[in-house]
Amino acid sequence: MERTITVFRGDGIGPEITACVLEILEAAGAGLTYEIYDVGEAEWQKHGALIPEAAYQSFERTRILLKSPITTPIGKGFRSLNVTLRKKYDLYANIRPAKSSTAVKTPFHDIDMVIFRENTEDLYVGIEKQVDENTIHATKVITRKASERIIRDAFDYARAHGRKKVSCIHKANILKMSDGLFLSIFQDIAREYPEIETNDKIIDNTCMQMVMNPNQFDVLVMPNLYGDLISDLASGLIGGLGLLPSSNLGKDYAMFEAVHGSAPDIAGQHIANPTALLWSACMMLEYMKDFACASRIRRAVDLVLEDGSVLTPDLGGHASTEAYRDAIIAKLD
Ligand code: ATP
């Protein structure tokens, strides 16, 4: 398949895991051309912008971005780069599949859930107001338009992938108007998908249930902040942040990235686990309808994880990022 995509190399472990993922894509015959950009604090120090204009222009041309983690410098007045990209390109649907791997030892088994997180509003609109010296108000925005499209996407996904259940996660008992609107839209849309079982759960109960009985969850849809919390919880259930990929989809643009951050504590040590970014790249291939290449890579990763002799330290192994990469490449059929 001939196609050009944009790649942001990021910082921290970003450059290491990006290099590794691009080599695996190459070895798997993805046949992609890359426009690669450095983004983040180092780029800002060199050229005065966290994301260079040419990088934005590339994404606007290719419309597909594989993005490795970027740290937003703290205390310099920058808005989060992730929030900026999601807003600028209206990447409203953040989809995060959390699936157990038999190879990764956790107390939880057979987890297979897909989290649909609304990506553009809720408390993330960043509107805070000082009411008086000792009082701050933060604004939570929930709109019909944004809620409808993420909820509909969750149901369409469930239908297309033969999923049985969609759960709406909310706090409508307290936030009666905002989360109440989200929940009532969910209930309306659910009627259009009679073959799919539905339920709704309050966010605090969901956290408890995810630990007590995570296998009850299938597809979950929720406003932005709950999605942030629930997906980190889900990553803990399947063995850590190194295993949680994501896509950020809008009508015109798509961005694929690992859920984890730039992990500066382990940067440059060659021990980062590239799986989350690699699985994000597989979601990208599937989005581009190259299912054969995506499943070739997924099979190879499964074989390496199941074999268990070449794993990065976060999964209990002793292998370097590069040794893990080579083991995956060796298993590509
Ligand atoms: P952010 O706020 O950008 O999400 P963070 O500081 O909350 O970032 P991460 O950068 O995701 O969190 O790191 C959290 C912990 O998980 C760190 O100890 C880090 O080393 C570890 N970690 C994150 N990603 C990986 C990975 N791919 N491989 C191994 N360890 C990782």
mmCIF file of C-alpha atoms and ligand atoms in Angstrom:
data_model
loop_
_atom_site.group_PDB
_atom_site.id
_atom_site.type_symbol
_atom_site.label_atom_id
_atom_site.label_comp_id
_atom_site.label_asym_id
_atom_site.label_seq_id
_atom_site.Cartn_x
_atom_site.Cartn_y
_atom_site.Cartn_z
ATOM 1 C CA MET A 1 0.000 0.000 0.000
ATOM 2 C CA GLU A 2 1.473 3.381 -0.985
ATOM 3 C CA ARG A 3 0.596 6.156 1.363
ATOM 4 C CA THR A 4 2.353 9.007 3.119
ATOM 5 C CA ILE A 5 1.775 9.592 6.811
ATOM 6 C CA THR A 6 3.048 12.214 9.236
ATOM 7 C CA VAL A 7 5.107 11.116 12.233
ATOM 8 C CA PHE A 8 5.827 13.207 15.344
ATOM 9 C CA ARG A 9 8.865 11.795 17.098
ATOM 10 C CA GLY A 10 8.129 13.391 20.493
ATOM 11 C CA ASP A 11 10.489 13.425 23.446
ATOM 12 C CA GLY A 12 11.504 11.278 26.429
ATOM 13 C CA ILE A 13 11.170 7.675 25.196
ATOM 14 C CA GLY A 14 9.371 8.983 22.076
ATOM 15 C CA PRO A 15 12.310 8.876 19.626
ATOM 16 C CA GLU A 16 13.364 5.339 20.739
ATOM 17 C CA ILE A 17 9.941 3.777 20.441
ATOM 18 C CA THR A 18 9.185 5.623 17.190
ATOM 19 C CA ALA A 19 12.367 4.300 15.551
ATOM 20 C CA CYS A 20 11.509 0.821 16.696
ATOM 21 C CA VAL A 21 7.918 0.974 15.423
ATOM 22 C CA LEU A 22 8.953 2.348 12.025
ATOM 23 C CA GLU A 23 11.436 -0.502 11.613
ATOM 24 C CA ILE A 24 8.768 -3.071 12.406
ATOM 25 C CA LEU A 25 6.331 -1.413 9.956
ATOM 26 C CA GLU A 26 9.037 -1.543 7.303
ATOM 27 C CA ALA A 27 9.832 -5.200 7.992
ATOM 28 C CA ALA A 28 6.126 -6.064 7.887
ATOM 29 C CA GLY A 29 5.835 -4.538 4.416
ATOM 30 C CA ALA A 30 3.557 -1.633 5.345
ATOM 31 C CA GLY A 31 5.040 0.267 2.380
ATOM 32 C CA LEU A 32 4.431 3.675 3.890
ATOM 33 C CA THR A 33 6.314 6.905 3.276
ATOM 34 C CA TYR A 34 6.931 9.052 6.335
ATOM 35 C CA GLU A 35 7.201 12.782 6.900
ATOM 36 C CA ILE A 36 8.954 12.819 10.273
ATOM 37 C CA TYR A 37 9.063 15.856 12.600
ATOM 38 C CA ASP A 38 10.680 16.572 15.936
ATOM 39 C CA VAL A 39 8.220 18.188 18.300
ATOM 40 C CA GLY A 40 8.329 19.192 21.960
ATOM 41 C CA GLU A 41 10.525 21.203 24.273
ATOM 42 C CA ALA A 42 13.842 20.641 22.456
ATOM 43 C CA GLU A 43 12.225 21.829 19.220
ATOM 44 C CA TRP A 44 10.824 24.887 21.009
ATOM 45 C CA GLN A 45 14.285 25.745 22.365
ATOM 46 C CA LYS A 46 15.829 25.420 18.897
ATOM 47 C CA HIS A 47 13.168 27.018 16.723
ATOM 48 C CA GLY A 48 10.657 28.680 19.036
ATOM 49 C CA ALA A 49 7.632 26.432 18.499
ATOM 50 C CA LEU A 50 6.649 23.177 20.201
ATOM 51 C CA ILE A 51 5.167 21.943 16.935
ATOM 52 C CA PRO A 52 6.799 23.490 13.838
ATOM 53 C CA GLU A 53 4.469 24.969 11.234
ATOM 54 C CA ALA A 54 5.780 22.479 8.641
ATOM 55 C CA ALA A 55 4.638 19.630 10.887
ATOM 56 C CA TYR A 56 1.092 20.996 11.039
ATOM 57 C CA GLN A 57 1.144 21.451 7.267
ATOM 58 C CA SER A 58 2.270 17.854 6.781
ATOM 59 C CA PHE A 59 -0.608 16.540 8.917
ATOM 60 C CA GLU A 60 -3.017 18.737 6.980
ATOM 61 C CA ARG A 61 -1.760 17.095 3.771
ATOM 62 C CA THR A 62 -1.538 13.469 4.862
ATOM 63 C CA ARG A 63 -4.423 13.586 7.368
ATOM 64 C CA ILE A 64 -2.890 10.669 9.252
ATOM 65 C CA LEU A 65 -0.540 11.189 12.182
ATOM 66 C CA LEU A 66 1.423 8.619 14.144
ATOM 67 C CA LYS A 67 2.349 10.556 17.239
ATOM 68 C CA SER A 68 4.757 9.502 19.935
ATOM 69 C CA PRO A 69 4.518 11.027 23.400
ATOM 70 C CA ILE A 70 5.319 14.709 23.844
ATOM 71 C CA THR A 71 5.871 16.408 27.185
ATOM 72 C CA THR A 72 4.216 19.771 27.480
ATOM 73 C CA PRO A 73 6.730 21.999 29.320
ATOM 74 C CA ILE A 74 5.284 22.839 32.731
ATOM 75 C CA GLY A 75 5.117 26.392 34.025
ATOM 76 C CA LYS A 76 5.874 28.126 30.708
ATOM 77 C CA GLY A 77 2.264 28.914 29.915
ATOM 78 C CA PHE A 78 1.884 26.235 27.223
ATOM 79 C CA ARG A 79 -1.411 24.558 26.624
ATOM 80 C CA SER A 80 -1.184 20.756 26.515
ATOM 81 C CA LEU A 81 -0.050 19.704 23.037
ATOM 82 C CA ASN A 82 -2.454 16.793 23.052
ATOM 83 C CA VAL A 83 -5.388 19.022 23.883
ATOM 84 C CA THR A 84 -4.241 21.487 21.188
ATOM 85 C CA LEU A 85 -4.080 18.796 18.497
ATOM 86 C CA ARG A 86 -7.421 17.284 19.477
ATOM 87 C CA LYS A 87 -9.140 20.684 19.392
ATOM 88 C CA LYS A 88 -7.422 22.027 16.271
ATOM 89 C CA TYR A 89 -8.323 18.988 14.171
ATOM 90 C CA ASP A 90 -11.568 18.135 15.976
ATOM 91 C CA LEU A 91 -10.328 14.637 16.871
ATOM 92 C CA TYR A 92 -13.417 14.005 18.916
ATOM 93 C CA ALA A 93 -13.321 10.233 19.365
ATOM 94 C CA ASN A 94 -10.595 8.782 21.531
ATOM 95 C CA ILE A 95 -10.754 5.002 21.221
ATOM 96 C CA ARG A 96 -8.698 2.891 23.604
ATOM 97 C CA PRO A 97 -8.872 -0.903 23.390
ATOM 98 C CA ALA A 98 -7.684 -2.733 26.539
ATOM 99 C CA LYS A 99 -7.161 -6.453 26.012
ATOM 100 C CA SER A 100 -5.418 -9.016 28.209
ATOM 101 C CA SER A 101 -2.470 -10.861 26.778
ATOM 102 C CA THR A 102 -1.990 -14.395 28.080
ATOM 103 C CA ALA A 103 1.694 -13.670 28.434
ATOM 104 C CA VAL A 104 1.412 -10.723 30.749
ATOM 105 C CA LYS A 105 0.933 -11.712 34.360
ATOM 106 C CA THR A 106 -1.723 -9.708 36.168
ATOM 107 C CA PRO A 107 -4.407 -10.885 38.607
ATOM 108 C CA PHE A 108 -6.995 -10.180 35.864
ATOM 109 C CA HIS A 109 -7.770 -12.422 32.915
ATOM 110 C CA ASP A 110 -9.594 -12.241 29.580
ATOM 111 C CA ILE A 111 -10.166 -8.515 29.690
ATOM 112 C CA ASP A 112 -11.349 -7.231 26.356
ATOM 113 C CA MET A 113 -12.918 -3.800 26.529
ATOM 114 C CA VAL A 114 -12.917 -0.774 24.249
ATOM 115 C CA ILE A 115 -13.163 2.679 25.793
ATOM 116 C CA PHE A 116 -14.755 5.515 23.796
ATOM 117 C CA ARG A 117 -13.722 8.790 25.416
ATOM 118 C CA GLU A 118 -15.201 12.078 24.216
ATOM 119 C CA ASN A 119 -12.147 14.138 23.379
ATOM 120 C CA THR A 120 -13.090 17.787 22.914
ATOM 121 C CA GLU A 121 -15.105 19.113 25.829
ATOM 122 C CA ASP A 122 -16.056 18.418 29.482
ATOM 123 C CA LEU A 123 -13.605 20.013 31.959
ATOM 124 C CA TYR A 124 -10.933 19.952 29.236
ATOM 125 C CA VAL A 125 -12.293 23.147 27.677
ATOM 126 C CA GLY A 126 -9.919 24.743 30.203
ATOM 127 C CA ILE A 127 -12.235 27.532 31.340
ATOM 128 C CA GLU A 128 -11.354 28.488 34.907
ATOM 129 C CA LYS A 129 -12.429 31.676 36.578
ATOM 130 C CA GLN A 130 -11.353 33.338 39.795
ATOM 131 C CA VAL A 131 -14.558 34.351 41.506
ATOM 132 C CA ASP A 132 -12.871 35.860 44.539
ATOM 133 C CA GLU A 133 -9.562 35.517 46.306
ATOM 134 C CA ASN A 134 -10.418 32.076 47.670
ATOM 135 C CA THR A 135 -12.734 30.677 45.010
ATOM 136 C CA ILE A 136 -12.121 29.257 41.551
ATOM 137 C CA HIS A 137 -14.806 27.961 39.214
ATOM 138 C CA ALA A 138 -13.943 25.440 36.484
ATOM 139 C CA THR A 139 -16.442 24.987 33.668
ATOM 140 C CA LYS A 140 -17.631 21.577 32.494
ATOM 141 C CA VAL A 141 -19.138 21.704 29.013
ATOM 142 C CA ILE A 142 -21.346 18.928 27.640
ATOM 143 C CA THR A 143 -23.087 19.526 24.299
ATOM 144 C CA ARG A 144 -25.635 17.477 22.396
ATOM 145 C CA LYS A 145 -23.526 17.564 19.220
ATOM 146 C CA ALA A 146 -20.328 16.220 20.818
ATOM 147 C CA SER A 147 -22.183 13.659 22.928
ATOM 148 C CA GLU A 148 -24.245 12.352 20.020
ATOM 149 C CA ARG A 149 -21.296 11.743 17.755
ATOM 150 C CA ILE A 150 -19.148 9.865 20.308
ATOM 151 C CA ILE A 151 -22.102 7.765 21.503
ATOM 152 C CA ARG A 152 -23.100 6.938 17.941
ATOM 153 C CA ASP A 153 -19.500 5.991 17.110
ATOM 154 C CA ALA A 154 -19.441 3.618 20.099
ATOM 155 C CA PHE A 155 -22.628 1.901 18.937
ATOM 156 C CA ASP A 156 -21.472 1.750 15.297
ATOM 157 C CA TYR A 157 -18.203 0.214 16.457
ATOM 158 C CA ALA A 158 -20.062 -2.354 18.567
ATOM 159 C CA ARG A 159 -22.250 -3.274 15.605
ATOM 160 C CA ALA A 160 -19.338 -3.474 13.139
ATOM 161 C CA HIS A 161 -17.184 -5.584 15.483
ATOM 162 C CA GLY A 162 -19.872 -7.928 16.795
ATOM 163 C CA ARG A 163 -19.650 -6.517 20.313
ATOM 164 C CA LYS A 164 -22.573 -7.350 22.575
ATOM 165 C CA LYS A 165 -22.840 -4.528 25.068
ATOM 166 C CA VAL A 166 -22.337 -0.751 25.316
ATOM 167 C CA SER A 167 -22.147 0.865 28.770
ATOM 168 C CA CYS A 168 -22.546 4.580 29.416
ATOM 169 C CA ILE A 169 -20.329 5.859 32.264
ATOM 170 C CA HIS A 170 -21.413 9.071 33.989
ATOM 171 C CA LYS A 171 -22.138 10.895 37.254
ATOM 172 C CA ALA A 172 -25.670 11.992 36.423
ATOM 173 C CA ASN A 173 -26.811 11.506 40.024
ATOM 174 C CA ILE A 174 -24.779 14.592 40.969
ATOM 175 C CA LEU A 175 -24.256 16.399 37.661
ATOM 176 C CA LYS A 176 -27.911 16.137 36.794
ATOM 177 C CA MET A 177 -27.907 18.579 33.886
ATOM 178 C CA SER A 178 -24.559 17.978 32.157
ATOM 179 C CA ASP A 179 -24.062 14.242 32.646
ATOM 180 C CA GLY A 180 -27.854 13.965 32.641
ATOM 181 C CA LEU A 181 -27.832 15.225 29.037
ATOM 182 C CA PHE A 182 -25.084 12.761 28.074
ATOM 183 C CA LEU A 183 -27.040 9.878 29.614
ATOM 184 C CA SER A 184 -30.356 10.813 28.033
ATOM 185 C CA ILE A 185 -28.719 11.059 24.582
ATOM 186 C CA PHE A 186 -27.199 7.612 25.191
ATOM 187 C CA GLN A 187 -30.619 6.197 26.039
ATOM 188 C CA ASP A 188 -32.176 7.722 22.902
ATOM 189 C CA ILE A 189 -29.451 6.445 20.576
ATOM 190 C CA ALA A 190 -29.506 2.996 22.195
ATOM 191 C CA ARG A 191 -33.035 2.486 20.816
ATOM 192 C CA GLU A 192 -31.606 2.566 17.288
ATOM 193 C CA TYR A 193 -29.411 -0.473 18.101
ATOM 194 C CA PRO A 194 -31.903 -2.980 19.544
ATOM 195 C CA GLU A 195 -29.563 -5.956 19.072
ATOM 196 C CA ILE A 196 -26.975 -4.411 21.423
ATOM 197 C CA GLU A 197 -27.378 -4.741 25.175
ATOM 198 C CA THR A 198 -26.937 -1.471 27.049
ATOM 199 C CA ASN A 199 -26.557 -0.274 30.609
ATOM 200 C CA ASP A 200 -25.272 2.772 32.448
ATOM 201 C CA LYS A 201 -23.011 3.026 35.461
ATOM 202 C CA ILE A 202 -21.931 5.790 37.768
ATOM 203 C CA ILE A 203 -18.202 6.492 37.457
ATOM 204 C CA ASP A 204 -17.274 5.644 41.072
ATOM 205 C CA ASN A 205 -19.150 2.337 40.936
ATOM 206 C CA THR A 206 -17.473 1.654 37.564
ATOM 207 C CA CYS A 207 -14.017 1.972 39.169
ATOM 208 C CA MET A 208 -14.947 -0.566 41.828
ATOM 209 C CA GLN A 209 -16.599 -2.934 39.327
ATOM 210 C CA MET A 210 -13.615 -2.746 36.992
ATOM 211 C CA VAL A 211 -11.453 -4.204 39.751
ATOM 212 C CA MET A 212 -14.035 -6.664 41.159
ATOM 213 C CA ASN A 213 -15.465 -7.927 37.876
ATOM 214 C CA PRO A 214 -13.773 -6.383 34.837
ATOM 215 C CA ASN A 215 -15.016 -9.066 32.439
ATOM 216 C CA GLN A 216 -18.526 -7.602 32.454
ATOM 217 C CA PHE A 217 -17.295 -4.635 30.379
ATOM 218 C CA ASP A 218 -17.348 -4.643 26.591
ATOM 219 C CA VAL A 219 -17.669 -1.226 24.888
ATOM 220 C CA LEU A 220 -17.772 1.791 27.208
ATOM 221 C CA VAL A 221 -18.603 5.381 26.273
ATOM 222 C CA MET A 222 -18.111 8.408 28.494
ATOM 223 C CA PRO A 223 -17.297 12.115 28.741
ATOM 224 C CA ASN A 224 -13.684 13.255 28.551
ATOM 225 C CA LEU A 225 -12.489 13.271 32.185
ATOM 226 C CA TYR A 226 -13.958 9.875 33.104
ATOM 227 C CA GLY A 227 -12.352 8.473 29.946
ATOM 228 C CA ASP A 228 -8.965 9.718 31.097
ATOM 229 C CA LEU A 229 -9.300 7.985 34.469
ATOM 230 C CA ILE A 230 -10.948 4.778 33.291
ATOM 231 C CA SER A 231 -8.381 4.162 30.577
ATOM 232 C CA ASP A 232 -5.444 4.364 32.997
ATOM 233 C CA LEU A 233 -7.344 1.993 35.276
ATOM 234 C CA ALA A 234 -7.891 -0.352 32.321
ATOM 235 C CA SER A 235 -4.191 -0.226 31.461
ATOM 236 C CA GLY A 236 -3.408 -1.349 35.023
ATOM 237 C CA LEU A 237 -5.713 -4.346 34.586
ATOM 238 C CA ILE A 238 -3.913 -5.556 31.459
ATOM 239 C CA GLY A 239 -0.373 -5.081 32.718
ATOM 240 C CA GLY A 240 0.583 -1.435 32.452
ATOM 241 C CA LEU A 241 0.751 1.623 30.313
ATOM 242 C CA GLY A 242 3.158 0.025 27.838
ATOM 243 C CA LEU A 243 0.253 -1.980 26.406
ATOM 244 C CA LEU A 244 -2.511 0.573 25.809
ATOM 245 C CA PRO A 245 -2.826 2.004 22.279
ATOM 246 C CA SER A 246 -5.307 4.589 21.053
ATOM 247 C CA SER A 247 -6.762 6.321 18.063
ATOM 248 C CA ASN A 248 -8.070 9.880 18.006
ATOM 249 C CA LEU A 249 -10.507 10.189 15.148
ATOM 250 C CA GLY A 250 -12.353 13.132 13.651
ATOM 251 C CA LYS A 251 -14.284 13.533 10.428
ATOM 252 C CA ASP A 252 -11.233 14.583 8.398
ATOM 253 C CA TYR A 253 -8.171 13.668 10.464
ATOM 254 C CA ALA A 254 -6.883 10.705 12.412
ATOM 255 C CA MET A 255 -4.123 10.568 15.003
ATOM 256 C CA PHE A 256 -2.714 7.382 16.549
ATOM 257 C CA GLU A 257 -0.718 7.377 19.776
ATOM 258 C CA ALA A 258 0.174 5.362 22.861
ATOM 259 C CA VAL A 259 -1.855 6.271 25.944
ATOM 260 C CA HIS A 260 1.300 6.619 28.059
ATOM 261 C CA GLY A 261 3.389 9.765 28.401
ATOM 262 C CA SER A 262 7.012 10.373 27.486
ATOM 263 C CA ALA A 263 8.349 8.492 30.556
ATOM 264 C CA PRO A 264 11.401 10.770 31.107
ATOM 265 C CA ASP A 265 12.471 8.541 34.017
ATOM 266 C CA ILE A 266 13.509 5.771 31.605
ATOM 267 C CA ALA A 267 14.379 7.799 28.477
ATOM 268 C CA GLY A 268 17.588 6.768 26.740
ATOM 269 C CA GLN A 269 17.934 3.562 28.759
ATOM 270 C CA HIS A 270 16.704 1.267 25.951
ATOM 271 C CA ILE A 271 14.128 -0.368 28.202
ATOM 272 C CA ALA A 272 10.935 1.333 26.983
ATOM 273 C CA ASN A 273 8.164 -0.949 25.829
ATOM 274 C CA PRO A 274 7.143 0.064 22.287
ATOM 275 C CA THR A 275 4.008 -2.146 22.182
ATOM 276 C CA ALA A 276 1.435 0.597 22.857
ATOM 277 C CA LEU A 277 2.782 2.716 19.999
ATOM 278 C CA LEU A 278 3.110 -0.370 17.784
ATOM 279 C CA TRP A 279 -0.512 -1.379 18.443
ATOM 280 C CA SER A 280 -1.497 2.245 17.754
ATOM 281 C CA ALA A 281 0.281 1.849 14.404
ATOM 282 C CA CYS A 282 -1.769 -1.334 13.834
ATOM 283 C CA MET A 283 -4.954 0.674 14.493
ATOM 284 C CA MET A 284 -3.641 3.152 11.921
ATOM 285 C CA LEU A 285 -3.102 0.383 9.348
ATOM 286 C CA GLU A 286 -6.628 -0.887 10.017
ATOM 287 C CA TYR A 287 -7.982 2.656 9.607
ATOM 288 C CA MET A 288 -6.179 2.696 6.239
ATOM 289 C CA LYS A 289 -7.755 -0.699 5.508
ATOM 290 C CA ASP A 290 -4.433 -2.541 5.392
ATOM 291 C CA PHE A 291 -5.809 -5.331 7.575
ATOM 292 C CA ALA A 292 -3.276 -7.891 6.344
ATOM 293 C CA CYS A 293 -0.263 -5.913 7.504
ATOM 294 C CA ALA A 294 -1.897 -5.022 10.830
ATOM 295 C CA SER A 295 -2.688 -8.636 11.605
ATOM 296 C CA ARG A 296 0.805 -9.779 10.534
ATOM 297 C CA ILE A 297 2.251 -7.427 13.163
ATOM 298 C CA ARG A 298 -0.350 -8.316 15.811
ATOM 299 C CA ARG A 299 0.378 -12.033 15.343
ATOM 300 C CA ALA A 300 4.111 -11.480 15.709
ATOM 301 C CA VAL A 301 3.635 -9.444 18.908
ATOM 302 C CA ASP A 302 1.333 -12.125 20.350
ATOM 303 C CA LEU A 303 3.925 -14.818 19.624
ATOM 304 C CA VAL A 304 6.690 -12.836 21.326
ATOM 305 C CA LEU A 305 4.506 -12.043 24.352
ATOM 306 C CA GLU A 306 3.348 -15.657 24.645
ATOM 307 C CA ASP A 307 6.884 -17.003 24.335
ATOM 308 C CA GLY A 308 7.860 -14.641 27.162
ATOM 309 C CA SER A 309 11.628 -15.000 26.813
ATOM 310 C CA VAL A 310 12.174 -11.558 25.228
ATOM 311 C CA LEU A 311 10.189 -9.015 27.231
ATOM 312 C CA THR A 312 10.971 -5.470 28.349
ATOM 313 C CA PRO A 313 11.414 -4.848 32.121
ATOM 314 C CA ASP A 314 7.929 -3.338 32.599
ATOM 315 C CA LEU A 315 6.559 -6.793 31.649
ATOM 316 C CA GLY A 316 8.956 -8.589 33.986
ATOM 317 C CA GLY A 317 11.652 -9.319 31.379
ATOM 318 C CA HIS A 318 15.246 -8.222 30.853
ATOM 319 C CA ALA A 319 15.242 -7.421 27.144
ATOM 320 C CA SER A 320 16.104 -4.081 25.587
ATOM 321 C CA THR A 321 13.659 -2.215 23.366
ATOM 322 C CA GLU A 322 15.802 -3.224 20.390
ATOM 323 C CA ALA A 323 15.959 -6.925 21.331
ATOM 324 C CA TYR A 324 12.175 -6.933 21.690
ATOM 325 C CA ARG A 325 11.883 -5.241 18.284
ATOM 326 C CA ASP A 326 14.150 -7.861 16.679
ATOM 327 C CA ALA A 327 12.160 -10.697 18.264
ATOM 328 C CA ILE A 328 8.964 -9.268 16.738
ATOM 329 C CA ILE A 329 10.590 -8.848 13.334
ATOM 330 C CA ALA A 330 11.809 -12.465 13.492
ATOM 331 C CA LYS A 331 8.228 -13.671 14.025
ATOM 332 C CA LEU A 332 6.706 -11.763 11.098
ATOM 333 C CA ASP A 333 5.448 -14.268 8.555
HETATM 334 P P1 ATP B 1 1.671 12.063 31.107
HETATM 335 O O1 ATP B 1 1.269 13.062 32.135
HETATM 336 O O2 ATP B 1 2.297 12.654 29.875
HETATM 337 O O3 ATP B 1 0.626 11.039 30.808
HETATM 338 P P2 ATP B 1 3.046 10.638 33.181
HETATM 339 O O4 ATP B 1 4.264 11.240 33.797
HETATM 340 O O5 ATP B 1 1.760 10.616 33.907
HETATM 341 O O6 ATP B 1 2.865 11.248 31.711
HETATM 342 P P3 ATP B 1 4.096 8.352 31.859
HETATM 343 O O7 ATP B 1 5.127 9.156 31.128
HETATM 344 O O8 ATP B 1 3.084 7.678 31.035
HETATM 345 O O9 ATP B 1 3.307 9.167 32.906
HETATM 346 O O10 ATP B 1 4.834 7.315 32.794
HETATM 347 C C1 ATP B 1 4.258 6.722 33.942
HETATM 348 C C2 ATP B 1 5.139 5.565 34.399
HETATM 349 O O11 ATP B 1 4.985 4.481 33.471
HETATM 350 C C3 ATP B 1 6.620 5.914 34.426
HETATM 351 O O12 ATP B 1 7.250 5.304 35.517
HETATM 352 C C4 ATP B 1 7.141 5.346 33.136
HETATM 353 O O13 ATP B 1 8.490 4.957 33.200
HETATM 354 C C5 ATP B 1 6.226 4.142 32.885
HETATM 355 N N1 ATP B 1 6.020 3.943 31.447
HETATM 356 C C6 ATP B 1 5.225 4.708 30.645
HETATM 357 N N2 ATP B 1 5.292 4.271 29.385
HETATM 358 C C7 ATP B 1 6.135 3.223 29.371
HETATM 359 C C8 ATP B 1 6.622 2.359 28.334
HETATM 360 N N3 ATP B 1 6.256 2.478 27.056
HETATM 361 N N4 ATP B 1 7.496 1.390 28.668
HETATM 362 C C9 ATP B 1 7.886 1.223 29.960
HETATM 363 N N5 ATP B 1 7.471 2.011 30.972
HETATM 364 C C10 ATP B 1 6.608 3.006 30.689
#
